[in-house]
Coordinates of C-alpha atoms and ligand atoms in Angstrom, one line a residue:
M1 CA -31.8 7.7 8.1
S2 CA -33.1 10.4 5.8
Q3 CA -33.9 9.6 2.2
E4 CA -31.3 12.2 1.2
R5 CA -28.5 10.1 2.6
S6 CA -28.6 7.9 -0.4
L7 CA -27.4 10.7 -2.7
T8 CA -23.6 11.3 -2.9
N9 CA -21.0 13.3 -4.9
R10 CA -20.0 10.1 -6.5
K11 CA -23.6 9.2 -7.6
L12 CA -24.0 12.7 -9.1
F13 CA -20.7 12.4 -11.0
N14 CA -21.6 8.9 -12.2
S15 CA -25.0 10.0 -13.5
Y16 CA -23.3 12.9 -15.2
F17 CA -20.8 10.5 -16.8
D18 CA -23.7 8.3 -17.8
K19 CA -25.3 11.4 -19.4
K20 CA -28.3 11.0 -17.0
L21 CA -27.8 14.1 -14.9
E22 CA -30.6 16.6 -15.7
D23 CA -30.5 20.3 -15.4
G24 CA -33.2 21.5 -12.9
T25 CA -33.1 18.4 -10.7
K26 CA -33.7 19.1 -7.0
I27 CA -31.2 17.5 -4.7
T28 CA -30.0 17.4 -1.1
L29 CA -26.5 16.4 -0.1
E30 CA -24.5 16.2 3.1
G31 CA -20.8 16.8 3.3
W32 CA -18.0 19.1 4.3
V33 CA -17.0 22.6 3.2
R34 CA -13.7 22.9 1.5
S35 CA -14.0 26.6 0.9
N36 CA -16.6 29.4 1.0
R37 CA -16.1 32.8 -0.5
N38 CA -18.6 35.5 -1.6
N39 CA -18.4 39.0 -3.0
G40 CA -21.5 40.3 -1.3
S41 CA -24.0 39.2 -3.9
V42 CA -22.9 35.8 -5.0
G43 CA -21.0 33.1 -3.2
F44 CA -19.3 29.8 -3.9
I45 CA -18.9 26.8 -1.7
E46 CA -16.5 24.0 -2.6
F47 CA -18.2 20.9 -1.2
N48 CA -17.2 17.3 -0.8
D49 CA -18.7 14.4 1.0
G50 CA -15.7 12.1 0.6
S51 CA -17.4 9.7 -1.9
Y52 CA -15.6 11.1 -4.9
F53 CA -12.3 12.9 -5.4
K54 CA -13.7 15.9 -7.1
N55 CA -15.5 18.7 -5.3
I56 CA -18.9 20.0 -6.2
Q57 CA -19.4 23.7 -6.4
I58 CA -22.4 25.2 -4.7
V59 CA -23.4 28.7 -5.9
Y60 CA -25.6 30.9 -3.8
T61 CA -27.0 34.3 -4.6
K62 CA -28.7 37.2 -2.8
E63 CA -32.0 35.9 -4.3
S64 CA -31.8 32.8 -2.0
A65 CA -33.8 33.2 1.2
H66 CA -30.9 31.4 2.9
Y67 CA -28.2 33.8 1.6
E68 CA -27.2 34.9 5.1
E69 CA -27.0 31.3 6.3
F70 CA -24.8 30.4 3.3
T71 CA -22.4 33.2 4.1
K72 CA -21.9 31.9 7.6
V73 CA -20.9 28.4 6.5
K74 CA -17.3 27.9 7.7
Y75 CA -14.4 26.1 6.1
G76 CA -14.4 22.5 7.5
S77 CA -17.9 22.4 8.8
A78 CA -20.4 19.7 8.0
I79 CA -23.5 20.9 6.2
Q80 CA -26.7 19.7 4.5
V81 CA -27.4 21.6 1.4
S82 CA -30.5 21.5 -0.9
G83 CA -30.6 23.0 -4.3
T84 CA -30.9 22.6 -8.0
I85 CA -28.5 20.9 -10.5
R86 CA -27.2 23.3 -13.1
L87 CA -25.4 21.8 -16.0
T88 CA -22.5 24.1 -16.9
P89 CA -20.8 22.5 -20.0
E90 CA -18.9 25.7 -20.7
M91 CA -17.2 25.8 -17.2
K92 CA -14.3 24.0 -15.6
Q93 CA -16.7 21.8 -13.6
P94 CA -19.4 20.2 -15.8
F95 CA -22.2 20.9 -13.3
E96 CA -22.9 22.9 -10.1
I97 CA -25.6 23.2 -7.5
Q98 CA -27.7 26.3 -7.3
G99 CA -27.9 26.4 -3.5
E100 CA -31.3 27.1 -2.0
E101 CA -31.2 25.9 1.6
V102 CA -28.3 25.1 4.0
I103 CA -28.3 23.6 7.4
I104 CA -25.1 23.6 9.4
L105 CA -24.9 20.1 10.9
G106 CA -21.6 20.6 12.6
D107 CA -19.9 23.9 12.8
C108 CA -16.1 24.1 12.6
A109 CA -14.1 26.0 15.2
E110 CA -11.8 28.8 14.1
D111 CA -8.7 27.0 15.3
Y112 CA -9.3 24.1 12.8
P113 CA -5.7 22.8 12.3
L114 CA -6.2 21.8 8.8
Q115 CA -5.9 25.1 7.0
K116 CA -6.4 25.7 3.3
K117 CA -2.9 27.1 2.7
K118 CA -0.3 24.6 1.7
T119 CA 0.8 22.5 4.7
S120 CA 3.7 20.2 4.8
F121 CA 3.3 16.4 5.0
E122 CA 5.2 16.5 8.3
F123 CA 2.6 18.9 9.8
L124 CA -0.2 16.7 8.5
R125 CA 1.3 13.6 10.1
D126 CA 0.9 15.5 13.4
I127 CA -2.8 15.9 12.8
A128 CA -3.3 12.4 11.4
Y129 CA -6.9 12.3 12.6
L130 CA -7.8 15.2 10.3
R131 CA -5.5 14.6 7.3
P132 CA -7.9 12.1 5.6
R133 CA -9.9 15.2 4.7
A134 CA -6.9 16.8 2.8
N135 CA -6.8 16.3 -0.9
T136 CA -3.6 14.3 -1.1
F137 CA -4.8 11.9 1.5
Q138 CA -8.3 11.6 0.0
A139 CA -6.4 10.4 -3.1
V140 CA -3.9 8.2 -1.1
Y141 CA -6.5 6.3 0.9
R142 CA -8.9 5.9 -2.0
V143 CA -6.1 4.3 -4.0
R144 CA -5.2 2.2 -1.0
N145 CA -8.8 1.0 -1.0
A146 CA -8.8 0.2 -4.7
L147 CA -5.5 -1.6 -4.4
A148 CA -6.7 -3.8 -1.6
F149 CA -9.8 -4.7 -3.6
A150 CA -7.6 -5.5 -6.6
V151 CA -5.4 -7.8 -4.5
H152 CA -8.4 -9.9 -3.5
K153 CA -9.8 -9.7 -7.1
F154 CA -6.6 -11.1 -8.6
F155 CA -6.4 -14.0 -6.3
Q156 CA -10.0 -14.8 -6.1
E157 CA -10.3 -14.9 -9.9
R158 CA -7.5 -17.4 -10.0
G159 CA -9.0 -19.7 -7.3
F160 CA -6.6 -18.8 -4.5
I161 CA -8.0 -19.4 -1.0
Y162 CA -7.8 -16.4 1.3
V163 CA -6.5 -17.6 4.7
Q164 CA -6.3 -15.3 7.7
T165 CA -3.1 -16.4 9.4
P166 CA -2.7 -15.5 13.1
E167 CA -1.2 -12.3 14.4
I168 CA 0.0 -13.7 17.6
T169 CA 2.6 -16.4 17.2
S170 CA 5.3 -18.3 19.1
N171 CA 7.9 -18.1 16.3
D172 CA 9.9 -15.5 14.4
A173 CA 9.2 -16.6 10.9
E174 CA 12.0 -14.7 9.3
G175 CA 14.5 -15.6 12.0
A176 CA 15.7 -12.1 12.1
G177 CA 14.8 -11.4 15.7
Q178 CA 12.8 -8.3 14.9
V179 CA 9.7 -9.2 16.9
F180 CA 7.4 -7.4 19.3
H181 CA 6.8 -9.5 22.3
V182 CA 3.3 -10.1 23.5
C183 CA 2.3 -10.7 27.1
S184 CA -0.5 -9.9 29.5
D185 CA 1.8 -9.6 32.5
L186 CA 5.2 -8.1 32.2
K187 CA 6.5 -10.0 35.2
H188 CA 5.6 -13.4 33.9
P189 CA 5.7 -12.8 30.1
D190 CA 5.4 -16.5 29.1
E191 CA 2.6 -17.4 31.5
F192 CA -0.4 -16.6 29.4
F193 CA 0.3 -18.9 26.5
G194 CA 2.8 -21.1 28.3
T195 CA 5.4 -20.0 25.8
S196 CA 6.9 -16.8 24.6
A197 CA 4.6 -15.0 22.2
S198 CA 5.1 -12.3 19.7
L199 CA 3.3 -10.4 16.9
T200 CA 3.9 -12.0 13.6
V201 CA 6.5 -10.8 11.2
S202 CA 5.1 -12.9 8.4
G203 CA 2.1 -15.2 7.8
Q204 CA 4.2 -17.3 5.4
L205 CA 4.8 -20.4 7.6
H206 CA 1.1 -20.7 8.4
A207 CA 0.2 -20.1 4.8
E208 CA 2.5 -22.9 3.8
A209 CA 0.4 -25.3 5.9
F210 CA -2.7 -24.2 4.0
A211 CA -1.0 -24.3 0.6
L212 CA -0.2 -28.0 1.3
A213 CA -3.9 -28.5 1.7
F214 CA -5.5 -26.0 -0.8
R215 CA -2.7 -25.7 -3.4
D216 CA -3.0 -21.9 -4.0
V217 CA -3.6 -19.6 -1.0
Y218 CA -2.8 -16.1 0.1
T219 CA -2.8 -14.1 3.3
F220 CA -3.3 -10.4 3.4
G221 CA -3.1 -8.7 6.7
P222 CA -0.9 -6.7 9.1
T223 CA 2.6 -7.8 10.0
F224 CA 4.9 -6.3 12.7
R225 CA 8.6 -5.7 12.8
A226 CA 10.6 -4.1 15.6
E227 CA 13.0 -2.7 13.1
N228 CA 14.4 0.4 14.7
S229 CA 15.4 1.9 11.4
N230 CA 14.2 5.4 10.9
T231 CA 13.8 5.4 7.1
N232 CA 11.0 6.6 4.9
R233 CA 10.2 3.0 3.9
H234 CA 10.2 1.0 7.1
A235 CA 7.2 0.8 9.3
C236 CA 6.7 -1.2 12.5
E237 CA 3.3 -2.3 11.4
F238 CA 2.6 -2.8 7.7
W239 CA 0.3 -4.9 5.5
M240 CA 1.7 -7.7 3.5
I241 CA 0.3 -9.9 0.8
E242 CA 1.7 -13.4 1.0
P243 CA 0.6 -16.0 -1.6
E244 CA 1.8 -19.5 -1.3
M245 CA 1.5 -22.1 -4.1
A246 CA 2.0 -25.8 -4.1
F247 CA 3.6 -27.5 -7.1
A248 CA 5.2 -24.2 -8.1
D249 CA 8.9 -23.5 -8.5
L250 CA 10.8 -20.2 -8.5
E251 CA 10.0 -19.5 -12.2
D252 CA 6.2 -20.1 -11.5
N253 CA 6.6 -17.8 -8.5
M254 CA 8.1 -15.0 -10.6
D255 CA 5.5 -15.4 -13.3
T256 CA 2.8 -15.0 -10.6
I257 CA 4.5 -11.9 -9.1
E258 CA 4.8 -10.3 -12.5
A259 CA 1.2 -11.0 -13.5
F260 CA 0.0 -9.9 -10.1
I261 CA 1.9 -6.5 -10.1
K262 CA 0.7 -5.7 -13.6
Y263 CA -2.8 -6.6 -12.8
I264 CA -3.2 -4.5 -9.7
I265 CA -1.4 -1.5 -11.2
S266 CA -3.7 -1.7 -14.2
Y267 CA -6.7 -2.0 -11.9
V268 CA -5.7 1.2 -10.1
L269 CA -5.0 3.1 -13.4
E270 CA -8.3 2.1 -14.7
N271 CA -10.4 2.7 -11.6
C272 CA -8.7 5.7 -9.9
K273 CA -8.2 8.0 -12.8
E274 CA -8.9 11.3 -10.9
E275 CA -6.6 10.3 -8.1
M276 CA -3.8 9.1 -10.4
N277 CA -4.0 12.3 -12.4
F278 CA -3.6 14.2 -9.2
F279 CA -0.5 12.2 -8.3
N280 CA 0.8 12.7 -11.7
N281 CA 0.4 16.5 -11.6
F282 CA 1.3 17.2 -8.0
I283 CA 3.2 14.4 -6.3
E284 CA 5.4 12.6 -8.9
K285 CA 5.5 14.0 -12.4
G286 CA 5.3 11.1 -14.9
V287 CA 4.1 8.5 -12.4
I288 CA 1.4 7.3 -14.8
D289 CA 4.0 6.7 -17.6
K290 CA 6.3 5.0 -15.1
L291 CA 3.5 2.6 -14.2
K292 CA 2.4 2.1 -17.8
L293 CA 6.0 1.1 -18.5
V294 CA 5.9 -1.5 -15.8
I295 CA 2.7 -2.9 -17.2
N296 CA 4.2 -3.1 -20.7
S297 CA 7.7 -4.4 -19.8
D298 CA 9.0 -7.8 -19.2
F299 CA 10.6 -7.9 -15.8
R300 CA 14.3 -8.7 -16.1
R301 CA 15.6 -11.7 -14.2
M302 CA 19.2 -11.4 -12.9
T303 CA 21.2 -13.5 -10.5
Y304 CA 22.6 -12.0 -7.4
T305 CA 26.1 -13.0 -8.7
E306 CA 25.5 -10.9 -11.8
G307 CA 24.3 -8.0 -9.7
I308 CA 27.5 -8.1 -7.6
E309 CA 29.6 -8.1 -10.8
I310 CA 27.8 -5.1 -12.2
L311 CA 28.1 -3.2 -8.9
Q312 CA 31.9 -4.0 -8.7
K313 CA 32.4 -2.8 -12.3
S314 CA 30.5 0.4 -11.5
V315 CA 32.8 1.0 -8.5
Q316 CA 35.8 0.4 -10.7
N317 CA 34.5 2.9 -13.2
G318 CA 34.2 5.5 -10.5
H319 CA 30.7 5.2 -9.1
K320 CA 30.6 6.0 -5.4
F321 CA 28.2 4.2 -3.1
E322 CA 28.0 5.1 0.6
N323 CA 29.0 1.5 1.1
N324 CA 31.6 1.0 -1.7
D325 CA 32.9 -2.4 -0.4
I326 CA 31.2 -4.7 -2.8
F327 CA 31.8 -8.4 -2.4
W328 CA 30.0 -11.7 -3.1
G329 CA 28.1 -12.7 0.0
M330 CA 27.2 -9.2 1.2
D331 CA 23.7 -8.1 1.9
L332 CA 22.7 -5.5 -0.6
Q333 CA 21.8 -2.1 0.7
S334 CA 19.0 0.0 -0.7
E335 CA 21.5 2.1 -2.6
H336 CA 22.8 -0.9 -4.4
E337 CA 19.4 -2.3 -5.2
R338 CA 18.3 1.1 -6.5
F339 CA 21.4 1.4 -8.7
I340 CA 20.6 -1.9 -10.3
T341 CA 17.0 -1.2 -11.0
E342 CA 17.3 2.5 -11.8
E343 CA 20.6 2.8 -13.6
I344 CA 21.3 -0.6 -15.1
V345 CA 17.9 -2.2 -15.8
K346 CA 15.8 1.1 -15.8
G347 CA 12.8 -0.9 -14.8
P348 CA 11.6 -3.8 -12.5
V349 CA 14.1 -6.6 -12.0
F350 CA 14.1 -9.8 -10.1
L351 CA 17.4 -10.6 -8.4
I352 CA 17.6 -14.3 -7.8
D353 CA 19.8 -17.0 -6.2
Y354 CA 21.1 -15.1 -3.2
P355 CA 23.9 -16.5 -1.0
K356 CA 22.2 -18.8 1.5
E357 CA 23.9 -17.1 4.5
I358 CA 22.0 -13.8 4.0
K359 CA 18.5 -15.3 3.4
A360 CA 15.9 -17.0 5.6
F361 CA 16.2 -20.6 6.7
Y362 CA 13.2 -21.9 4.8
M363 CA 14.5 -21.1 1.3
K364 CA 15.5 -23.9 -1.0
V365 CA 19.2 -24.5 -1.3
N366 CA 20.2 -24.6 -5.0
A367 CA 22.4 -27.4 -6.5
D368 CA 25.5 -25.2 -6.1
N369 CA 25.0 -25.6 -2.3
K370 CA 25.9 -21.9 -2.0
T371 CA 22.8 -20.1 -3.1
V372 CA 19.1 -20.3 -2.4
A373 CA 16.1 -20.1 -4.8
A374 CA 15.1 -16.6 -3.7
C375 CA 13.7 -13.8 -5.8
D376 CA 13.5 -10.2 -4.7
L377 CA 11.7 -7.8 -7.0
L378 CA 13.4 -4.4 -7.2
V379 CA 11.7 -1.4 -8.7
P380 CA 13.1 2.1 -9.5
K381 CA 12.8 4.7 -6.7
E382 CA 11.6 2.2 -4.2
G383 CA 14.1 -0.7 -4.2
E384 CA 12.8 -4.1 -2.9
I385 CA 9.0 -4.4 -2.9
V386 CA 8.7 -8.2 -3.1
G387 CA 10.7 -10.9 -1.3
G388 CA 9.9 -14.5 -2.4
S389 CA 11.4 -17.9 -2.7
Q390 CA 11.0 -21.5 -3.4
R391 CA 10.7 -23.3 -0.1
E392 CA 13.0 -26.0 1.1
E393 CA 10.9 -29.2 0.7
N394 CA 13.6 -31.6 1.7
F395 CA 13.1 -32.7 5.3
E396 CA 16.7 -33.4 6.1
K397 CA 18.0 -30.2 4.6
L398 CA 15.5 -28.1 6.3
Q399 CA 16.0 -29.9 9.6
A400 CA 19.8 -29.1 9.4
K401 CA 19.0 -25.4 8.7
M402 CA 16.6 -25.3 11.6
K403 CA 19.1 -26.8 14.0
E404 CA 21.5 -24.1 13.1
Q405 CA 18.8 -21.5 13.5
G406 CA 17.6 -23.0 16.8
N407 CA 14.0 -23.0 15.9
E408 CA 13.6 -26.8 15.5
A409 CA 11.6 -27.1 18.7
T410 CA 9.1 -24.2 18.2
L411 CA 8.6 -25.0 14.5
D412 CA 8.5 -28.8 14.5
W413 CA 5.1 -28.6 12.9
Y414 CA 6.6 -26.6 10.1
L415 CA 9.2 -29.2 9.5
N416 CA 6.6 -32.0 9.6
L417 CA 4.9 -30.5 6.6
R418 CA 7.9 -32.0 4.7
K419 CA 7.2 -35.3 6.2
Y420 CA 3.5 -35.6 5.5
G421 CA 2.9 -35.2 1.8
G422 CA 5.3 -32.4 1.2
C423 CA 6.0 -31.1 -2.2
I424 CA 7.8 -28.3 -4.0
H425 CA 6.1 -25.0 -3.3
S426 CA 6.8 -21.3 -3.5
G427 CA 5.5 -18.0 -2.4
F428 CA 6.3 -14.4 -1.9
G429 CA 5.6 -11.4 0.3
L430 CA 4.6 -8.0 -1.2
G431 CA 4.7 -5.0 1.1
F432 CA 1.4 -3.4 0.5
D433 CA 2.4 0.1 1.9
R434 CA 5.5 0.1 -0.2
L435 CA 3.6 -0.8 -3.3
L436 CA 1.2 2.1 -2.5
M437 CA 4.2 4.4 -2.3
Y438 CA 5.4 3.3 -5.6
I439 CA 2.0 3.7 -7.3
T440 CA 1.2 7.1 -5.8
G441 CA 4.7 8.5 -5.8
M442 CA 4.4 9.4 -2.1
Q443 CA 7.9 9.5 -0.6
N444 CA 7.2 8.4 2.9
I445 CA 5.6 5.3 4.3
R446 CA 4.1 7.4 7.0
D447 CA 2.0 9.2 4.4
V448 CA 0.4 6.1 2.9
Q449 CA -0.6 4.4 6.1
P450 CA -3.8 5.6 7.7
F451 CA -2.1 6.0 11.0
G452 CA 1.6 5.5 10.6
R453 CA 3.4 3.1 12.9
T454 CA 7.1 3.9 13.0
P455 CA 9.6 4.2 15.9
G456 CA 8.8 7.0 18.3
S457 CA 5.4 7.6 16.8
L458 CA 2.2 6.3 18.4
K459 CA 0.2 9.4 19.1
Y460 CA -2.9 8.1 17.3
Ligands
4AD1 O1 11.4 -9.7 2.4 P1 10.5 -10.0 3.5 O2 11.1 -9.9 4.9 O3 9.8 -11.4 3.3 C1 9.0 -12.1 4.1 O4 8.5 -11.7 5.1 C2 8.6 -13.5 3.5 N1 8.1 -14.3 4.6 C3 7.7 -13.2 2.4 C4 7.2 -14.5 1.8 O5 8.0 -15.1 1.1 N2 6.0 -14.9 2.1 O6 9.3 -9.0 3.5 C5 8.4 -9.0 2.3 C6 8.1 -7.6 1.9 C7 9.3 -6.7 1.5 O7 9.7 -7.0 0.2 C8 8.8 -5.3 1.7 O8 8.0 -4.9 0.6 C9 7.9 -5.5 2.9 O9 7.5 -6.8 3.0 N3 8.5 -5.0 4.1 C10 8.3 -3.9 4.8 N4 7.4 -2.9 4.5 C11 7.4 -1.9 5.3 N5 8.1 -1.8 6.5 C12 8.9 -2.7 6.8 N6 9.6 -2.7 8.0 C13 9.1 -3.9 5.9 N7 9.8 -5.0 6.0 C14 9.4 -5.7 4.9
MG2 MG1 13.2 -9.1 1.9

């Protein structure tokens, strides 16, 4: 590859920030044209190679031997440009490139669907293969990248082992029946593996096996749910972070969740300043303050029972939910969760100790024999972003639950973990895409996934 390839927008900006960028330096860059306008004697190209959020301005004048070439450069095309760095401290952008030579590497057809004028997110979803070039999506996917890195950084710094749990499984971990079936032959679906197979809804159960060998582990990968709910926060394929910790109870679990969320949000605020300012100005006014508040707040911890009482009181005082029938034992809807975190707590809150009937079979039954040691983290505007629990470590109790559930045969190995050196352990699942929505202020899960996977949508 050419020597030039090593230079990028990001490197130019970095050397500017390091005060090492010198006026008069000759450079060559490759990238895409974000706009090109000229008044007959001088022209401006907004240029970006995708390595940094901010564009670089290329100025070209009639004096340049390549003036005609420059005027022909179309919006969207790929170019190689050579020129001279000009420091412009008095201007909006701190430096620009005096363009001297341009080579059109890839022209862009007139019917380029990604037009400069403001386009709706719905429209951009329809051209998902081009939207990574749009400003908003440059910011979204860059933050997504930073967030993924921060996830690994947090756990690796704390000695957690990263375990890649399988995507194809023979069990429905959550027991909610929302699985996508896997087979190689529709007529004989069970033949390939000798058992029915599905895409995993959670790596938790496999992670538990590793936690009981490595103490602290995490999985971070795609999970799949055949939830036919057409909301803006449910996807059929989404990424989940699932840590699992041996010798940890529910309190330890919540401490970890809180430290983790604060850490990764801080990382993004620190390392994605340009992008976060963009979100703050154009997507959700005040999102940076909202996140800073999270970093600086102590997450409230409230029992499900308390939550129900609060909701009941609010209804008595005239508050109207779509589902106004509030009773102990009900599964909370998003509107209820949001009311608690937005109106009552006004910040992140753990709801703990849910009725055992509405939670998964693997959760530890509390001494009251009515509730389980679960903790859901609710945040304003988003609702639940984390679901976690202490796991049932008692063989007999878990066995009884699994008999009810009917998964004793397929998950005998999981039960056996309680027989061979079992111990108390806890873990949680954080929906990566939902967290990204919360951090960026983007309203729809379809707009934070690279290629959204939701019911009725599989074009790309
Ligand atoms: O609450 P869930 O179902 O918990 C589990 O899967 C546990 N096995 C986690 C664990 O303890 N290891 O899902 C965890 C999180 C939710 O809080 C939510 O953020 C996200 O996963 N999530 C979804 N995100 C996008 N689309 C969906 N359809 C989601 N379903 C769950
Ligand atoms: Mg949940």
